PDB file of C-alpha atoms and ligand atoms in Angstrom:
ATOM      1  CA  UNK E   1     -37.578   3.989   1.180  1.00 88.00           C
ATOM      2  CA  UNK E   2     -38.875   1.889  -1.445  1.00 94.00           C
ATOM      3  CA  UNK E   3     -37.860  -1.520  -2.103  1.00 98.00           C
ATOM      4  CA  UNK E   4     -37.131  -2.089  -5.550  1.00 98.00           C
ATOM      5  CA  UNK E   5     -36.092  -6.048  -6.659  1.00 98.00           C
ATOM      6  CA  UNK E   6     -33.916  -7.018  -9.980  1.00 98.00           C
ATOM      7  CA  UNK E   7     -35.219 -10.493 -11.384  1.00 98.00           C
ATOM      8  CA  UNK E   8     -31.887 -12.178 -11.082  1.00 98.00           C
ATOM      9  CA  UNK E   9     -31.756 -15.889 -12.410  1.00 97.00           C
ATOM     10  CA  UNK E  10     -29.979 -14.380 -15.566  1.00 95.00           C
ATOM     11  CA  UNK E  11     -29.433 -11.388 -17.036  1.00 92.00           C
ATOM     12  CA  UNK E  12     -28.221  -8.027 -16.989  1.00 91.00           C
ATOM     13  CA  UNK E  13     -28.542  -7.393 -13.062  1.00 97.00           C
ATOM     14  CA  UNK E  14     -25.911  -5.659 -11.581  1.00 97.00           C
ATOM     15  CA  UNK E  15     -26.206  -2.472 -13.655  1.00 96.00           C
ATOM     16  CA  UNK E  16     -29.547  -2.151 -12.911  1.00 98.00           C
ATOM     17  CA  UNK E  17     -28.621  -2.508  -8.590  1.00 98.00           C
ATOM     18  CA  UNK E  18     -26.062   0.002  -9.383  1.00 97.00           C
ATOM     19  CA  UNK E  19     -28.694   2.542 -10.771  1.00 97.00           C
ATOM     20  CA  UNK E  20     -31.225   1.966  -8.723  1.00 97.00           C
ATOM     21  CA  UNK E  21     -29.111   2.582  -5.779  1.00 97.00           C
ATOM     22  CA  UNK E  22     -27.849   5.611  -7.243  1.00 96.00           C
ATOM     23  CA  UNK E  23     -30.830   6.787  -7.548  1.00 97.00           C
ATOM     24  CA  UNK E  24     -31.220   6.442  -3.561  1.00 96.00           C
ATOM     25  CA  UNK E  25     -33.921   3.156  -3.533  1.00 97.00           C
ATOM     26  CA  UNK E  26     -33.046  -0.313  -1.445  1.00 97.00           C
ATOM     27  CA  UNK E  27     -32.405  -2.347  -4.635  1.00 98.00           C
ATOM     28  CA  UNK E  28     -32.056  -6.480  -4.659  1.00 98.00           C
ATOM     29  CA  UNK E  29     -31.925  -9.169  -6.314  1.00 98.00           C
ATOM     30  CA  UNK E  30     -34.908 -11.488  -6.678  1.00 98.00           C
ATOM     31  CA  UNK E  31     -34.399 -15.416  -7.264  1.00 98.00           C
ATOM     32  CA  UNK E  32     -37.114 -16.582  -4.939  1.00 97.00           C
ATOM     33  CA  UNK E  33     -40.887 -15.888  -4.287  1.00 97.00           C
ATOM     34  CA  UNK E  34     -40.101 -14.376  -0.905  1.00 98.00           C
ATOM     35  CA  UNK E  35     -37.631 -11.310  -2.296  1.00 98.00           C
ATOM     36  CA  UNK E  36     -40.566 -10.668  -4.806  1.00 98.00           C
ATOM     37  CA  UNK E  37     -43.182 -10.502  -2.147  1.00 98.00           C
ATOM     38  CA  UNK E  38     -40.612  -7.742  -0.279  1.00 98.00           C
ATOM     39  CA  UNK E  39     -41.032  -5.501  -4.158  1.00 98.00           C
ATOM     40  CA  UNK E  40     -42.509  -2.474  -3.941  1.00 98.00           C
ATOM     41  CA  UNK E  41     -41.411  -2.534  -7.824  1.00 98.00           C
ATOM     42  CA  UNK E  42     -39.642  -4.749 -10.074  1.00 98.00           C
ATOM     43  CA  UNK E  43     -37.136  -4.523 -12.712  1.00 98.00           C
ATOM     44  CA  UNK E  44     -37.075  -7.484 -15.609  1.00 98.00           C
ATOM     45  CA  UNK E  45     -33.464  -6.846 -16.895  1.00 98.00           C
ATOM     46  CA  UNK E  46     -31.694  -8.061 -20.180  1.00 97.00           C
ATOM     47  CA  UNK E  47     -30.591 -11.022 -21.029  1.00 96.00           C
ATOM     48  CA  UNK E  48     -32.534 -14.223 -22.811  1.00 96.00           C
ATOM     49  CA  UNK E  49     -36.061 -14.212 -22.315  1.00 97.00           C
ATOM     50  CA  UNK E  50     -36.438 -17.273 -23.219  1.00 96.00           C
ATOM     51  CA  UNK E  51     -33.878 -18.742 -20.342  1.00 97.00           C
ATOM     52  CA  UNK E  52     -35.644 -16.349 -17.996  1.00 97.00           C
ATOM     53  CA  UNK E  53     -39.060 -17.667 -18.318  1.00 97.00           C
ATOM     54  CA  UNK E  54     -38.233 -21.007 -18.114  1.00 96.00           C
ATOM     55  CA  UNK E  55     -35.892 -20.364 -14.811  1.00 97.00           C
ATOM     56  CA  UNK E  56     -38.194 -18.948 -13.747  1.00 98.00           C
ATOM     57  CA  UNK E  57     -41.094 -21.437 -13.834  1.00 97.00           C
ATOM     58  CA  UNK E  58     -38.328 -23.994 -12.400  1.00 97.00           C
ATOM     59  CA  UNK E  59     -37.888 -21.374  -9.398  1.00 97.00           C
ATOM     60  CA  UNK E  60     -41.541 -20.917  -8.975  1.00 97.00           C
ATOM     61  CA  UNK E  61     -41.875 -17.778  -9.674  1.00 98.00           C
ATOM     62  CA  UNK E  62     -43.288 -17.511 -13.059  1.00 98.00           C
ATOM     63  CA  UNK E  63     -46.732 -17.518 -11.306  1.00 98.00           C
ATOM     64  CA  UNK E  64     -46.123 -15.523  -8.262  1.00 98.00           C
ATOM     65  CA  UNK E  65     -44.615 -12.861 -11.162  1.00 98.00           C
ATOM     66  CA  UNK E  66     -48.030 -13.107 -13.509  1.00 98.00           C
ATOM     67  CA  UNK E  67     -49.926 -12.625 -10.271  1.00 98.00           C
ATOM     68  CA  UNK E  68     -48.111  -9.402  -8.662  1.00 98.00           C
ATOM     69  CA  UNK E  69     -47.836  -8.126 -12.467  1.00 98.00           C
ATOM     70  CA  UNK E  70     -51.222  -8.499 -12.631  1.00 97.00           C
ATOM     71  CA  UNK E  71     -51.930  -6.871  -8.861  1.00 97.00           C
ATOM     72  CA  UNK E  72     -50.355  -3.856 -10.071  1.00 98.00           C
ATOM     73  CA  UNK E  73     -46.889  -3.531  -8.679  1.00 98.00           C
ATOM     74  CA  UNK E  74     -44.864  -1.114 -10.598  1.00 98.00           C
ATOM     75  CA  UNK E  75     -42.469  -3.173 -12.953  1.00 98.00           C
ATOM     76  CA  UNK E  76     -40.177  -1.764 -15.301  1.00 98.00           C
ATOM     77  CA  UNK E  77     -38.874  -4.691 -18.302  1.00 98.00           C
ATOM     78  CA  UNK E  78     -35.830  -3.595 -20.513  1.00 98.00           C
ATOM     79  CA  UNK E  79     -35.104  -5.826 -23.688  1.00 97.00           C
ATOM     80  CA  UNK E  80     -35.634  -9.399 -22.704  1.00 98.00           C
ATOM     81  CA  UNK E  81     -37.401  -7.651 -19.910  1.00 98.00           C
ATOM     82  CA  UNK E  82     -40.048  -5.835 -22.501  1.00 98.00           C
ATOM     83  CA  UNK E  83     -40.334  -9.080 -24.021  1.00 98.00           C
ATOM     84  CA  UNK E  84     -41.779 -11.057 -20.381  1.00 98.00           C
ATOM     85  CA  UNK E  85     -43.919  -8.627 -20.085  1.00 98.00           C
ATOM     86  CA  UNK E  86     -45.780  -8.511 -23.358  1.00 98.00           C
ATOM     87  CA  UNK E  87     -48.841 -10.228 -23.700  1.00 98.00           C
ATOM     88  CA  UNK E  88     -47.712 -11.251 -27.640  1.00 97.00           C
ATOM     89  CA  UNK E  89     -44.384 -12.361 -29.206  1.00 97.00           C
ATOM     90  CA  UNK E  90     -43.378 -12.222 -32.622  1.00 95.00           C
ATOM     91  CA  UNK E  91     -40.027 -14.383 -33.375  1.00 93.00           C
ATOM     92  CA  UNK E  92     -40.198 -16.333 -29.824  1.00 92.00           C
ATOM     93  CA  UNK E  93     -40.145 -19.831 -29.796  1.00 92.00           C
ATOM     94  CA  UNK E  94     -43.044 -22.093 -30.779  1.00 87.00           C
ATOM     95  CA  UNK E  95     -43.869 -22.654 -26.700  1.00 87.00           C
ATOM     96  CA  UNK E  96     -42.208 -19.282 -25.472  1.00 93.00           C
ATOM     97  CA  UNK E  97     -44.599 -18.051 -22.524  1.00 95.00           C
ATOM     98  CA  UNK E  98     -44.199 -14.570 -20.658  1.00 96.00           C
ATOM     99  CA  UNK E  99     -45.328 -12.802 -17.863  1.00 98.00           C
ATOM    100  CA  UNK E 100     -47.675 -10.502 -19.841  1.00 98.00           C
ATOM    101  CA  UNK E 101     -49.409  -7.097 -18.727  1.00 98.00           C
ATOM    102  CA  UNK E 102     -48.008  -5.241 -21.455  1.00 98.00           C
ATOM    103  CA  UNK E 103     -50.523  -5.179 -24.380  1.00 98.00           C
ATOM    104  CA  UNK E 104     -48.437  -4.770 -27.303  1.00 98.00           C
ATOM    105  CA  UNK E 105     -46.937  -7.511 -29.678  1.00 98.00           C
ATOM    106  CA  UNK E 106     -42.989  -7.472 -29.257  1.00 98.00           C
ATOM    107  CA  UNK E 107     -40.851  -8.480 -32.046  1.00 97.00           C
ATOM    108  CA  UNK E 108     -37.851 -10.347 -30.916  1.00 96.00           C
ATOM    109  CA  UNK E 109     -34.271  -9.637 -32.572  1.00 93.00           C
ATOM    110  CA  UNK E 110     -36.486  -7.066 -34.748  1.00 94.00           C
ATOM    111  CA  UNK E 111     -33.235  -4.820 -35.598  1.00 91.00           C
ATOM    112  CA  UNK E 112     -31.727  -7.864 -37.552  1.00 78.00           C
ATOM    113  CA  UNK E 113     -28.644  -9.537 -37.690  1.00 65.00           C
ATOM    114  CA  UNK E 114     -26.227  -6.992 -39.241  1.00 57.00           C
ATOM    115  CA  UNK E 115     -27.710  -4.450 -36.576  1.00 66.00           C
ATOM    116  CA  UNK E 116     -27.678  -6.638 -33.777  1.00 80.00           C
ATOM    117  CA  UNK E 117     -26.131  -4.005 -31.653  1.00 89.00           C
ATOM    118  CA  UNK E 118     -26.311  -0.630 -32.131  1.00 92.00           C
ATOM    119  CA  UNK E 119     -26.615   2.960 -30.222  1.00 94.00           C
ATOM    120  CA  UNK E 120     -29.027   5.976 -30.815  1.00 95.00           C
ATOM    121  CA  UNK E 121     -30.038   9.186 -29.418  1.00 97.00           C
ATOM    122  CA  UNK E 122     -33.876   9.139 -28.365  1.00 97.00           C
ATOM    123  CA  UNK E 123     -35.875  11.813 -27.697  1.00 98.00           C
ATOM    124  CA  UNK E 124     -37.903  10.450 -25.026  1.00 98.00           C
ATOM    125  CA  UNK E 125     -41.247  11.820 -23.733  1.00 98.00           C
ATOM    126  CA  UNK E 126     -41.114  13.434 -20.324  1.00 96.00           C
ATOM    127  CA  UNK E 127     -37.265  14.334 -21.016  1.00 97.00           C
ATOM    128  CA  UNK E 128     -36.236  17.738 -21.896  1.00 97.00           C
ATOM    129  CA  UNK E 129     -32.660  15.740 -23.109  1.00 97.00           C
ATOM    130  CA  UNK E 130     -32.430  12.788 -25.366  1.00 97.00           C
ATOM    131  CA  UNK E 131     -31.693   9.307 -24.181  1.00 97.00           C
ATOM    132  CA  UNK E 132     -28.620   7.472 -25.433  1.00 96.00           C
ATOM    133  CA  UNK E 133     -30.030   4.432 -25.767  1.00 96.00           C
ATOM    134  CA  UNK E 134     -27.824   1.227 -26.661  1.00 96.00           C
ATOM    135  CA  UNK E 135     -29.779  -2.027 -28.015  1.00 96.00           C
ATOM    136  CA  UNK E 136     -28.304  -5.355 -28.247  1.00 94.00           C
ATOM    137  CA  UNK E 137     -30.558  -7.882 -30.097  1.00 94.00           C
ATOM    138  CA  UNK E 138     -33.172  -6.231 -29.155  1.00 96.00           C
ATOM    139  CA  UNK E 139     -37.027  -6.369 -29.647  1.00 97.00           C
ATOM    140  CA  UNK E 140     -39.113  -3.487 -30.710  1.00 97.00           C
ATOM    141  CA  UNK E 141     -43.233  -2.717 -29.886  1.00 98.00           C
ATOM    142  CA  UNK E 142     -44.786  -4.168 -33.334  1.00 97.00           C
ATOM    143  CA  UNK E 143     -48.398  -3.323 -32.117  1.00 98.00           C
ATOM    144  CA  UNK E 144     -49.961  -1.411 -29.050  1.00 98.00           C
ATOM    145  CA  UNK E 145     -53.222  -1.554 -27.208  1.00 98.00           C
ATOM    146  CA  UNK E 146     -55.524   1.136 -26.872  1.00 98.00           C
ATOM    147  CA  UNK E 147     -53.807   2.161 -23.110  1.00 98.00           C
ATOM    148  CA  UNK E 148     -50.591   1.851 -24.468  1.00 98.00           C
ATOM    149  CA  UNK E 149     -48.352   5.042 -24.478  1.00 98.00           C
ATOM    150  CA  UNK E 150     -45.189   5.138 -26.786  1.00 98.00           C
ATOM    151  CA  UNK E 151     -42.593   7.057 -25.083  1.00 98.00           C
ATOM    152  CA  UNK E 152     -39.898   6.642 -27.489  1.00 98.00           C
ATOM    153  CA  UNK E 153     -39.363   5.094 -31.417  1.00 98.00           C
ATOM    154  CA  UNK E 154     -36.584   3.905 -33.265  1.00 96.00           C
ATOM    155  CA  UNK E 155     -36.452   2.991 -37.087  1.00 93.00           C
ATOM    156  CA  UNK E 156     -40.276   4.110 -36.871  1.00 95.00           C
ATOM    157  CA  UNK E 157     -40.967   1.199 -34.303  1.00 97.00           C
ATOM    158  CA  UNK E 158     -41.505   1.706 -30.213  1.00 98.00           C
ATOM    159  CA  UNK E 159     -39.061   1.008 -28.520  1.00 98.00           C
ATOM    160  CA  UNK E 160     -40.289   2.841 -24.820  1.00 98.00           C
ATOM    161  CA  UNK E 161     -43.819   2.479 -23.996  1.00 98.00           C
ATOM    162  CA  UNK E 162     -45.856   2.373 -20.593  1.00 98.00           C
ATOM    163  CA  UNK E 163     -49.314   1.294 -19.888  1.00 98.00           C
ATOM    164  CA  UNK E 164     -50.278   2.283 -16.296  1.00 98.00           C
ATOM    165  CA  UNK E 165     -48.188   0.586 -13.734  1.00 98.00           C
ATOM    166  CA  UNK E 166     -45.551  -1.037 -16.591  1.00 98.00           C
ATOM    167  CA  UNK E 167     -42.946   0.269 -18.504  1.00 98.00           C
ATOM    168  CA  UNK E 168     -40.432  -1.220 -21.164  1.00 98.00           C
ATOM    169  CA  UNK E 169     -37.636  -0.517 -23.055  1.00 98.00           C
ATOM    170  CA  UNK E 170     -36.204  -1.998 -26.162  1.00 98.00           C
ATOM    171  CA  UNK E 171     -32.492  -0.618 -25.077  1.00 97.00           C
ATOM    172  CA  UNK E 172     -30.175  -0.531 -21.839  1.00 96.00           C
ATOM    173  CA  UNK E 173     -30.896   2.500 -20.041  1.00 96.00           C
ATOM    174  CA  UNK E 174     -28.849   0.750 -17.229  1.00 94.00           C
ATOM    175  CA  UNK E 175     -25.457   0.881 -19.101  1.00 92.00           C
ATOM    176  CA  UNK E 176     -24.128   4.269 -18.965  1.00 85.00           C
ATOM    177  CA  UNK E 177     -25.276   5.318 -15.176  1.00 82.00           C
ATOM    178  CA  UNK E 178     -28.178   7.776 -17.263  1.00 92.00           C
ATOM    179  CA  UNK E 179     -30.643   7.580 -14.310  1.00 96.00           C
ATOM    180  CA  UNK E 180     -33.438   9.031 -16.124  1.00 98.00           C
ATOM    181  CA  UNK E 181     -35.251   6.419 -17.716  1.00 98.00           C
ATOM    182  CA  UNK E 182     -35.000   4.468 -13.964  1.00 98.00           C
ATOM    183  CA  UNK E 183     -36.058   7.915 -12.214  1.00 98.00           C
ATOM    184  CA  UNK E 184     -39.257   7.709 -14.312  1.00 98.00           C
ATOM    185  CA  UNK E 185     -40.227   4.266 -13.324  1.00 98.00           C
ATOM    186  CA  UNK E 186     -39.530   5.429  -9.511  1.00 98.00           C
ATOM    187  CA  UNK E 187     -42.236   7.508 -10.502  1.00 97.00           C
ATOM    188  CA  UNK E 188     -44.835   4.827 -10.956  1.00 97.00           C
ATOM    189  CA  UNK E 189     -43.175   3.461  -7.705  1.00 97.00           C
ATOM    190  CA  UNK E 190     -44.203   6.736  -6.093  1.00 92.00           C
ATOM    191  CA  UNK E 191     -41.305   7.345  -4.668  1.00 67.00           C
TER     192      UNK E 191
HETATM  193  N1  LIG V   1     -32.677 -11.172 -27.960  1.00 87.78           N
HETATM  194  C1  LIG V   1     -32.923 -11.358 -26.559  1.00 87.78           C
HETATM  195  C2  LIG V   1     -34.194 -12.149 -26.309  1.00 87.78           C
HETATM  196  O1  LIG V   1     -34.938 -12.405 -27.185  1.00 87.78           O
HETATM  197  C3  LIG V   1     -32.986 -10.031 -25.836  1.00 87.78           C
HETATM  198  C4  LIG V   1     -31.639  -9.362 -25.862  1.00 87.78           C
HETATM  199  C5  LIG V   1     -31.341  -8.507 -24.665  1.00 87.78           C
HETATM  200  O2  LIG V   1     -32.027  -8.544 -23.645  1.00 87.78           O
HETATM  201  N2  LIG V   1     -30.263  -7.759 -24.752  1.00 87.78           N
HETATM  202  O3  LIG V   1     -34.464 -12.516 -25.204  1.00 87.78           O
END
């Protein structure tokens, strides 16, 4: 059974656990470098990326992160979570780092204020049903790289995409117990 860790110094985490373990994977929270060596794939939830990164280069693990990102280990970002894992940030602050891996420019907030939350119906690529996707001040996928793959758009922006071993959403696939989205990243897990 795969092992599947949940970044955990803030965020969005227990949906996530919930789903995962629905889904039949040992799922975990991750707050130090020794629960992320344990990952046979990672989740980057929502919640404020720029709290995240900065916890978690106070926890040490912004490098151990960059480096098993880099190794390949199958890690699936959603919202803030799309936004550590792209290379480049539009709308981040002036010293915001990430993770990277993802080669796209993210646009924080992108949706606007009077939008800041909203809920749409996706069709998604891979699923025969659309995605109900809800977004809460949420990025979308300004520019891709070459290997990038959009799997789903909103407004005429990204807002799913994958590039080998990495996948992001914009929304919360985790709210409303839809496995799907997490059922495809088990897939890169190869599980
Ligand atoms: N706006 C948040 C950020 O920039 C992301 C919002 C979310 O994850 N729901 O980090």
């Amino acid at each position: 059974m795969p092992a599947i860790g949940v970044f955990a110094l803030q965020g969005d985490v227990r949906e996530h656990l919930h789903t995962l373990e629905a889904l039949g994977v040992e799922a975990f929270a991750v707050r130090r470098p020794a629960e992320l060596a344990r990952c046979d794939g990672l989740v980057l939830p929502g919640g404020e990326s720029t709290t995240m990164v900065k916890l978690a280069r106070a926890f040490e693990l912004l490098d151990p992160l960059r480096e098993r990102v880099r190794g390949g280990m199958p890690t699936f970002g959603t919202c803030a979570g799309m936004i550590l894992l792209a290379d480049r940030i539009e709308g981040g602050t002036a010293d915001q780092e990430t993770i990277g891996g993802l080669d796209v420019t993210v646009r924080r907030n992108a949706f606007g204020r009077q939008v800041d939350s909203f809920e749409a119906h996706l069709d998604f690529v891979g699923l025969d049903e659309p995605v109900h996707a809800v977004f809460i001040r949420a990025p979308w996928v300004e520019e891709t790289g070459p290997e990038v793959e959009v799997l789903a758009a909103a407004e005429g922006h990204p807002v799913a995409v994958r590039q080998g071993h990495l996948l992001a959403t914009s929304f919360h696939p985790e709210v409303d117990g839809d496995g799907r989205v997490h059922r495809i990243f088990l897939d890169l897990v190869g599980h």
